[in-house]
Short mmCIF file of C-alpha atoms and ligand atoms in Angstrom, two decimals:
data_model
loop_
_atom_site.label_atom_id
_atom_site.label_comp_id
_atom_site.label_asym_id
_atom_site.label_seq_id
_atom_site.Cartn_x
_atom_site.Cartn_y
_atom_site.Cartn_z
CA UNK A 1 -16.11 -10.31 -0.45
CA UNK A 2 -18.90 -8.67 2.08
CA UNK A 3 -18.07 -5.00 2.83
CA UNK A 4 -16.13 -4.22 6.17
CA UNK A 5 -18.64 -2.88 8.30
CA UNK A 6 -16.96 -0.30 10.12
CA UNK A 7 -17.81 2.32 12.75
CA UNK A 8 -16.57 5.80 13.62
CA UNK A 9 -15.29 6.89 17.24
CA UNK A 10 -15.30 10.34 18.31
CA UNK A 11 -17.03 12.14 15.27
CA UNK A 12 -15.02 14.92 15.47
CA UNK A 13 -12.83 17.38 13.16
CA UNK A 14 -10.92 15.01 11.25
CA UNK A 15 -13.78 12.75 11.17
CA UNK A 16 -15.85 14.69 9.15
CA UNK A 17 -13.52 16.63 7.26
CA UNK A 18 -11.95 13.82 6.15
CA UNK A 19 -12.62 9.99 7.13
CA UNK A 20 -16.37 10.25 6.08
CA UNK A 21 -15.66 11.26 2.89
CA UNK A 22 -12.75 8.68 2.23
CA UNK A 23 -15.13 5.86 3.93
CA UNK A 24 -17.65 6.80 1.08
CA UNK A 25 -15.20 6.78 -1.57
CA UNK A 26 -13.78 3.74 -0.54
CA UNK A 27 -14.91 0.41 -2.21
CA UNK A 28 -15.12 -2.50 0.66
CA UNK A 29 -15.90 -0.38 3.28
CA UNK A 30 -18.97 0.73 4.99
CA UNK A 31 -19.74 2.64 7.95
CA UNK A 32 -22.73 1.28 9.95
CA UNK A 33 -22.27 3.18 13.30
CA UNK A 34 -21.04 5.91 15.15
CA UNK A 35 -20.28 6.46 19.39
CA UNK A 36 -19.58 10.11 19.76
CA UNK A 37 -21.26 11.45 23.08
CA UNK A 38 -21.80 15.20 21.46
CA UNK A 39 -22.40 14.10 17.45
CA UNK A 40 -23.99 12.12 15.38
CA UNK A 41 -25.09 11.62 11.13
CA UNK A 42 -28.25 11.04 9.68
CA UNK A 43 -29.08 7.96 8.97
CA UNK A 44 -26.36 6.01 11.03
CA UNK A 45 -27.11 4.62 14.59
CA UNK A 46 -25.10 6.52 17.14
CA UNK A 47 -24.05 5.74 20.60
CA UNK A 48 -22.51 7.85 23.73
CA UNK A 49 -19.33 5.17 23.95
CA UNK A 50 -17.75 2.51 21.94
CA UNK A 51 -18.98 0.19 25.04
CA UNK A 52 -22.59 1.06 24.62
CA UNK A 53 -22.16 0.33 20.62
CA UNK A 54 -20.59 -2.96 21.12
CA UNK A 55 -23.57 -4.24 23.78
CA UNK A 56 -26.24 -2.31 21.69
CA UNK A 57 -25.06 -1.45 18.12
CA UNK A 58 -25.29 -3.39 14.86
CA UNK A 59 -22.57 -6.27 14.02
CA UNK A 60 -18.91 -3.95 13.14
CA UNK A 61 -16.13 -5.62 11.74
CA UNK A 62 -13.52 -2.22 12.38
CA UNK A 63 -13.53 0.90 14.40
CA UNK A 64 -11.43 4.06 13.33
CA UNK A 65 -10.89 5.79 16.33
CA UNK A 66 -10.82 9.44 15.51
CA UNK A 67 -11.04 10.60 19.47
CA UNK A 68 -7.73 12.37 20.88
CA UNK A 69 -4.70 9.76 21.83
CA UNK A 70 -4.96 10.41 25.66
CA UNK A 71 -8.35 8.38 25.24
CA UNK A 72 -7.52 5.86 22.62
CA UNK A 73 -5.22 3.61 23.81
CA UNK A 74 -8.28 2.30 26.40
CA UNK A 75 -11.16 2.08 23.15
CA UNK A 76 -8.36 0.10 21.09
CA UNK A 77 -7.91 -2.56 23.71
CA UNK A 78 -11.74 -2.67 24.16
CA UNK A 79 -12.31 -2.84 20.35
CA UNK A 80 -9.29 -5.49 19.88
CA UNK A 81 -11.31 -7.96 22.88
CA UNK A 82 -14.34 -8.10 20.88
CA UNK A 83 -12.80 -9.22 18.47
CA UNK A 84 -12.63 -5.68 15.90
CA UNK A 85 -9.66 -4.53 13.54
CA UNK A 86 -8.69 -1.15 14.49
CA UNK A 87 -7.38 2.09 12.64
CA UNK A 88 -5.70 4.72 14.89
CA UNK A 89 -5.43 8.21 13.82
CA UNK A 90 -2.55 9.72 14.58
CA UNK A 91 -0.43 9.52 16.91
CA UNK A 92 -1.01 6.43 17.38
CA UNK A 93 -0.96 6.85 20.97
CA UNK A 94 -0.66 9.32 24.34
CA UNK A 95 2.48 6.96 25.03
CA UNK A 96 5.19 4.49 23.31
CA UNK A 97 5.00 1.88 25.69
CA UNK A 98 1.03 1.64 25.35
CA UNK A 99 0.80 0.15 21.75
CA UNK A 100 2.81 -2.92 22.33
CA UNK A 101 0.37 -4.85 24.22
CA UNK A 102 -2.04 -3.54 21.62
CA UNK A 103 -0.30 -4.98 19.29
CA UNK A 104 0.30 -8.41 20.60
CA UNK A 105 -3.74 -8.32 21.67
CA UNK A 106 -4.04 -8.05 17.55
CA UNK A 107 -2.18 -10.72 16.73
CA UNK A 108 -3.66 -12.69 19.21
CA UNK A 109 -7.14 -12.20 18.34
CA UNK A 110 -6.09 -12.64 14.42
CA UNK A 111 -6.72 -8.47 14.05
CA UNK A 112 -5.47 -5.64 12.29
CA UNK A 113 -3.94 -2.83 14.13
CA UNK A 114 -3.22 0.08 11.50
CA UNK A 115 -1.52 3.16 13.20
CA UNK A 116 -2.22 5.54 10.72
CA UNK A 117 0.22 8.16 9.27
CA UNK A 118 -2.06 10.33 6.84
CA UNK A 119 1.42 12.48 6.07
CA UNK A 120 3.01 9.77 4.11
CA UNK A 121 0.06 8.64 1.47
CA UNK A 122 0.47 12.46 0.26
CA UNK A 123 1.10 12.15 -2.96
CA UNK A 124 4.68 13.51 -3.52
CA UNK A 125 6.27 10.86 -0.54
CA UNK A 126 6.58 8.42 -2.19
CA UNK A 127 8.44 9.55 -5.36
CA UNK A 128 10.60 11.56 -3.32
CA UNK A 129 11.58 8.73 -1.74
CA UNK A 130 12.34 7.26 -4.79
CA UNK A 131 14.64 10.27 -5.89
CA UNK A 132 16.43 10.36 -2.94
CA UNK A 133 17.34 7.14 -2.83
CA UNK A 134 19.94 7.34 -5.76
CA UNK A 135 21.56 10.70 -4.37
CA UNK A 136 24.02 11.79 -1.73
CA UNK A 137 21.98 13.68 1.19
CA UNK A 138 23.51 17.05 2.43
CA UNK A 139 21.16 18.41 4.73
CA UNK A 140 17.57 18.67 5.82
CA UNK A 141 15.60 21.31 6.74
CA UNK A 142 11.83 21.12 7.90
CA UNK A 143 9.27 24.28 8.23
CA UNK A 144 6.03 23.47 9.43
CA UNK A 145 4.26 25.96 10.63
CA UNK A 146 0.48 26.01 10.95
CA UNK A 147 -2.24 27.74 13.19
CA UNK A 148 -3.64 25.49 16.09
CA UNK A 149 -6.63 28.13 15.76
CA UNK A 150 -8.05 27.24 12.11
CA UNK A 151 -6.75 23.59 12.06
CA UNK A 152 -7.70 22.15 16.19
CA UNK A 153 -9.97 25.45 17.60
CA UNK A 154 -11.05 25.20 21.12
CA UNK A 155 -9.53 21.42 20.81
CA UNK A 156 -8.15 22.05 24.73
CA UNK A 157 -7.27 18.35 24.87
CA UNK A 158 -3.82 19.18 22.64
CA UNK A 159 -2.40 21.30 25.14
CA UNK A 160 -3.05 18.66 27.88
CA UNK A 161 -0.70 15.98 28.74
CA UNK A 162 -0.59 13.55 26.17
CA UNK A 163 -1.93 15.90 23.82
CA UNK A 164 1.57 16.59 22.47
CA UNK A 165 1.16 20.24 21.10
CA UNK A 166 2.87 21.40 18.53
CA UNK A 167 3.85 18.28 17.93
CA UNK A 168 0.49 17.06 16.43
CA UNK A 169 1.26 18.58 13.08
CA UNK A 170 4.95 18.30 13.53
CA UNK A 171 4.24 14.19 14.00
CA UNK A 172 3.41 14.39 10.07
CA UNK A 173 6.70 15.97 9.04
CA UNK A 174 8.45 13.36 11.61
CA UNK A 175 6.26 10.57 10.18
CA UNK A 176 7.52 11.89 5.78
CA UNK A 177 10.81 12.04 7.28
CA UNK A 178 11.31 8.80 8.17
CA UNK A 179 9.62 7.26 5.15
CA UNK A 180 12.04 9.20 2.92
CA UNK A 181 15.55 9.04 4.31
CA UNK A 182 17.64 6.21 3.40
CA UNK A 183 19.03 5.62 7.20
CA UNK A 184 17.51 5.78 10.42
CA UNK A 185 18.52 8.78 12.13
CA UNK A 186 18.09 10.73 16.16
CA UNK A 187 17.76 13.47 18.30
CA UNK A 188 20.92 15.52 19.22
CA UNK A 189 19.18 18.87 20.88
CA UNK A 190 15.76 20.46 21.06
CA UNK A 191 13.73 23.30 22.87
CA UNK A 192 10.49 23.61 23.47
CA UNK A 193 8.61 26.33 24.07
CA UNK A 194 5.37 25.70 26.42
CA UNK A 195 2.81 28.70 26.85
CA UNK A 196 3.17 29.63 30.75
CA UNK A 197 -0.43 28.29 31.23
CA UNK A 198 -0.23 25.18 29.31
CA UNK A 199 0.94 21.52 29.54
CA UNK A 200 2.34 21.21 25.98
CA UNK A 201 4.59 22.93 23.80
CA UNK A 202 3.50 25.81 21.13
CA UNK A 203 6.74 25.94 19.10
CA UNK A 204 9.83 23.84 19.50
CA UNK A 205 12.91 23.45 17.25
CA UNK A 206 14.92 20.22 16.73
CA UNK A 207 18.40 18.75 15.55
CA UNK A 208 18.80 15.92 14.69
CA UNK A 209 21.89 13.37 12.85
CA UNK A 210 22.43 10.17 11.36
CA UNK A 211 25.25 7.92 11.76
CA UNK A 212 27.21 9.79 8.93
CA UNK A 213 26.62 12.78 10.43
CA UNK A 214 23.55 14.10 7.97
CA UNK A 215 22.32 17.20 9.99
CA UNK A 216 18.74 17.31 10.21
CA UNK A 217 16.83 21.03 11.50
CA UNK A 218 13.53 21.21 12.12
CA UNK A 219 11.42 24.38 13.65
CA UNK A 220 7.66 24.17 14.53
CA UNK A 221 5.39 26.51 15.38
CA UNK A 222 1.54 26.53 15.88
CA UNK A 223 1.08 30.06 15.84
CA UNK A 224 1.32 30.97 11.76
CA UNK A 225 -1.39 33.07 10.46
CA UNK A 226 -2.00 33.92 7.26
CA UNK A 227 -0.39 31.22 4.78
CA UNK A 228 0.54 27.93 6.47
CA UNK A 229 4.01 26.19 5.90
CA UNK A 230 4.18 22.43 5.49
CA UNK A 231 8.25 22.07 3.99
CA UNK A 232 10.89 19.90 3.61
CA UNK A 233 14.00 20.89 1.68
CA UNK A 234 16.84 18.34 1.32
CA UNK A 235 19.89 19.47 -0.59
CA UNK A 236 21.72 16.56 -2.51
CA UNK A 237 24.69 16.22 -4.30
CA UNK A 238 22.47 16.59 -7.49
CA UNK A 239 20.41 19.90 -6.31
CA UNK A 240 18.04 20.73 -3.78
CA UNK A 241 14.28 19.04 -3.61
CA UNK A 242 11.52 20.51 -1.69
CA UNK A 243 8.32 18.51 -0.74
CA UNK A 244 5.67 21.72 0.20
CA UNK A 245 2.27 21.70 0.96
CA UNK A 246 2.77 19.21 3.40
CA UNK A 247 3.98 16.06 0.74
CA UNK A 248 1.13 17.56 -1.84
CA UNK A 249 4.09 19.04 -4.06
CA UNK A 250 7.78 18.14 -5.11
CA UNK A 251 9.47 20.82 -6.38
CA UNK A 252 13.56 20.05 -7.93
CA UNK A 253 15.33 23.79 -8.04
CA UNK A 254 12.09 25.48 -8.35
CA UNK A 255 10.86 22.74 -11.20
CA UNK A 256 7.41 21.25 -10.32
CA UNK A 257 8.11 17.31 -10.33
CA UNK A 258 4.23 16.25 -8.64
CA UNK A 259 1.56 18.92 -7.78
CA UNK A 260 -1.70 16.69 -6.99
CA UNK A 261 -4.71 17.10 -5.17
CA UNK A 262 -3.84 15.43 -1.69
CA UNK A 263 -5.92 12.31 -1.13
CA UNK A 264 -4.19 10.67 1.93
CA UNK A 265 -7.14 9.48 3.39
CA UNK A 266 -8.72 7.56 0.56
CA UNK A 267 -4.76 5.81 0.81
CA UNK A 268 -5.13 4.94 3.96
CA UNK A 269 -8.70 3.14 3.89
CA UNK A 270 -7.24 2.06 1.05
CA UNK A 271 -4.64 -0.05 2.35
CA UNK A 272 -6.48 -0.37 5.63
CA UNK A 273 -8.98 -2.74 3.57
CA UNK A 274 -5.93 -5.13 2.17
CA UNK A 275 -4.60 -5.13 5.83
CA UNK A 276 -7.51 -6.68 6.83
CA UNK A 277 -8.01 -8.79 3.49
CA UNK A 278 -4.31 -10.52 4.43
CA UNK A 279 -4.67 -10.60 7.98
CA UNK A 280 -1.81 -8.42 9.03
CA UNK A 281 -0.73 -5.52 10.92
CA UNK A 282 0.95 -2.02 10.23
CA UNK A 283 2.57 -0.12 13.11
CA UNK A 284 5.52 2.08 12.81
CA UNK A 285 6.02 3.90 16.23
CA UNK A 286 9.47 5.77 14.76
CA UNK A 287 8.01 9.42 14.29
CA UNK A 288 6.19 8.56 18.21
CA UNK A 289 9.38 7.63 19.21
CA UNK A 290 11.33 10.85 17.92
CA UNK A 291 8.31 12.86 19.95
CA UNK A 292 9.24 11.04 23.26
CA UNK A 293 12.79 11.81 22.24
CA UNK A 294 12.20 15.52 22.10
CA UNK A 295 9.76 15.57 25.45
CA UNK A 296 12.99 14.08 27.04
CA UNK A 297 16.00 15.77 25.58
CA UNK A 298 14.63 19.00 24.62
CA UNK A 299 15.07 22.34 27.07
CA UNK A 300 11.87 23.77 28.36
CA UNK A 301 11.59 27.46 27.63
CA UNK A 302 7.97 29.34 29.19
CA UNK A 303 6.61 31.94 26.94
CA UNK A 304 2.98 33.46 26.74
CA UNK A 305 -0.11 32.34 27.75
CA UNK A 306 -1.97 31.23 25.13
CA UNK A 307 -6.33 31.42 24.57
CA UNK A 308 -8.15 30.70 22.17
P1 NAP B 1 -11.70 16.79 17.79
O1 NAP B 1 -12.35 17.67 16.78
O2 NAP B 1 -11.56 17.25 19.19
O3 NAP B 1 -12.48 15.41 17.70
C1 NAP B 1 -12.28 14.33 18.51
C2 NAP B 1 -13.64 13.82 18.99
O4 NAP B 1 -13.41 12.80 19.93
C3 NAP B 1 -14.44 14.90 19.71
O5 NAP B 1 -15.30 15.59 18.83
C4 NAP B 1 -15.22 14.12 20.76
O6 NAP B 1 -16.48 13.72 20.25
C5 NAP B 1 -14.37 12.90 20.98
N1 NAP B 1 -13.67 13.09 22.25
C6 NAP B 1 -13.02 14.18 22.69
N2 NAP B 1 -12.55 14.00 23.92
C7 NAP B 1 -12.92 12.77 24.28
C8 NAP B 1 -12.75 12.04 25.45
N3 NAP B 1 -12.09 12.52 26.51
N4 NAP B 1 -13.27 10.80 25.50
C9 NAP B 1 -13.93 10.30 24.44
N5 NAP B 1 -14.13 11.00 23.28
C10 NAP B 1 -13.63 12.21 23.22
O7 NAP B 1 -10.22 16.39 17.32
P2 NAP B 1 -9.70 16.15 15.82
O8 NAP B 1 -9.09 17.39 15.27
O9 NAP B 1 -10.73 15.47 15.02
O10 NAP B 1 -8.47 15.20 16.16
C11 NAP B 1 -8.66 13.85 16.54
C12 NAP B 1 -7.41 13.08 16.17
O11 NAP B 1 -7.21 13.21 14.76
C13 NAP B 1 -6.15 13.64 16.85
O12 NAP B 1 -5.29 12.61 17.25
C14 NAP B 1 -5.49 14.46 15.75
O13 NAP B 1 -4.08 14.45 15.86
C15 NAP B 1 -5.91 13.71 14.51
N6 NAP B 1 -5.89 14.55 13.31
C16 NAP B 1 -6.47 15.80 13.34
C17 NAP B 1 -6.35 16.62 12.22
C18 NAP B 1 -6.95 18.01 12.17
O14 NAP B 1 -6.66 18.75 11.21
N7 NAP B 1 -7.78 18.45 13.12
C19 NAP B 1 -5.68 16.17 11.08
C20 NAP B 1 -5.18 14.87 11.07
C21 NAP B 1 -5.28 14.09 12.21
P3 NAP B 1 -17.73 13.59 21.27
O15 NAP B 1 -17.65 14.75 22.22
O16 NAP B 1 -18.92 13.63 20.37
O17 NAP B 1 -17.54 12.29 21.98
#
């Protein structure tokens, strides 16, 4: 089968730290273009928009949009009426409501739509999962704590609306969560803590409980220097499990169960590739969903400005 032809929007952070290398890796796909107004690679024709590349550019079967959400939803429905399968980063969008027509403009054109969750192709998800399904769960308890300065600096667009704040990184722990647990499960109480100058939170902590009553904590903060926490611990009826280094590690009691190199990225081109090979679609707005649910349930609390 001929190579996906694929081009890059918004050749930003993640873009290079992470799709490029995973596009090169990945068998089936090639990237023939780029439209990033302030970036470009050697070699590969760039444009200012994803307009200007569609008129202008050589044939692309794909775009991965790597720009920020408040922007995307707009350069997916563009991509999806000329007729191009799309990969969102996450989130997969500024809004819930936004990716439905999306969606349906997917199916319609015969498309794939793959909202990407890079969290859950670490490599310790998935046998988690697998553990956890044959135990009673006790409780949950999720530390993620990173530092917006080394992982999104000067990115002003995640404090904006839309840009969801804290809740960029703490997405990926929403997104493991609900690929482990056996049963869906909600919101009960929140805060969030938004700098007095700025439109999104900086640290928030969450509740939430399933329909048997599992509790569920979770406490975010994008203000951790030094070493950076990515943790879930779940206590069973057979012991406690941790998955650290954000899904990179599985740990039973201490015991190291799956300590690999994380390669989410080459997973999700990956399976991006057989999406398109069988036609279909993959779009799981739970984790967006539990974000919304926080942004309307949670308590607002105003603490210090923050600069870069
Ligand atoms: P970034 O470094 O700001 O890159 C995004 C790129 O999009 C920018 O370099 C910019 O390129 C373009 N862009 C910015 N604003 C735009 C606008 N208003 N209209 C059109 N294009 C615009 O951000 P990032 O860290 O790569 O994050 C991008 C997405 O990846 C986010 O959704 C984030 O959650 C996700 N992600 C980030 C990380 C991370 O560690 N940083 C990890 C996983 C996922 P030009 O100026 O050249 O157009």
């Amino acid at each position: 089968m001929s190579p996906i032809r694929l081009a890059i929007v918004g050749l930003g952070k993640i873009a290079r730290d992470q799709h490029l290398p995973a596009i090169a890796a990945t068998d089936g796909i090639e990237l023939v273009a780029v439209a990033s107004r302030n970036a470009g690679l050697d070699g590969v024709p760039r444009f200012d928009t994803l307009e200007e590349l569609l008129a202008h550019g050589p044939q692309v079967d794909a775009v991965a949009l790597c720009t920020p959400p408040q922007v995307r939803r707009e350069q997916a429905a563009t991509a999806l009426a000329a007729g191009k399968h799309v990969l969102l980063e996450k989130p997969p969008g500024a809004t819930v409501s936004e990716i439905a027509p999306l969606l349906a403009a997917a199916q319609r054109n015969g498309k794939t739509l793959f909202a990407t969750w890079h969290s859950r192709f670490a490599p310790a998800v998935e046998p988690a999962r697998e553990l956890l399904a044959g135990r009673g769960i006790r409780s949950v308890a999720v530390v993620w704590k990173e530092d917006v300065r080394v992982w999104h600096p000067g990115q002003d667009w995640i404090f904006e609306p839309g840009g969801l704040g804290v809740f960029d990184p703490g997405i990926n722990a929403l997104s493991i969560l609900t690929r482990l647990l056996p049963r869906p499960f909600f919101l009960t109480g929140a805060t969030l803590a938004f700098p007095e100058n700025r439109d999104a939170p900086i640290a928030a902590t969450l509740s939430f409980a399933d329909d048997a009553g599992l509790p569920i904590r979770a406490e975010l903060d994008f203000l951790q220097t030094g070493p950076q926490t990515w943790d879930i611990h779940v206590e069973t009826d057979a012991g406690g499990l941790t998955l650290s280094g954000g899904g990179a590690r599985l740990l039973e009691e201490g015991r190291v169960l799956v300590n690999e190199k994380e390669a989410e990225y080459s997973g999700i081109y990956a399976r991006f590739a057989a999406l398109v090979a069988g036609g279909a679609s993959d779009v799981d707005l739970a984790p967006l969903i539990h974000v919304a649910d926080a942004f309307m349930l949670g308590r607002r609390a105003v603490v210090a400005p923050f600069d870069w």
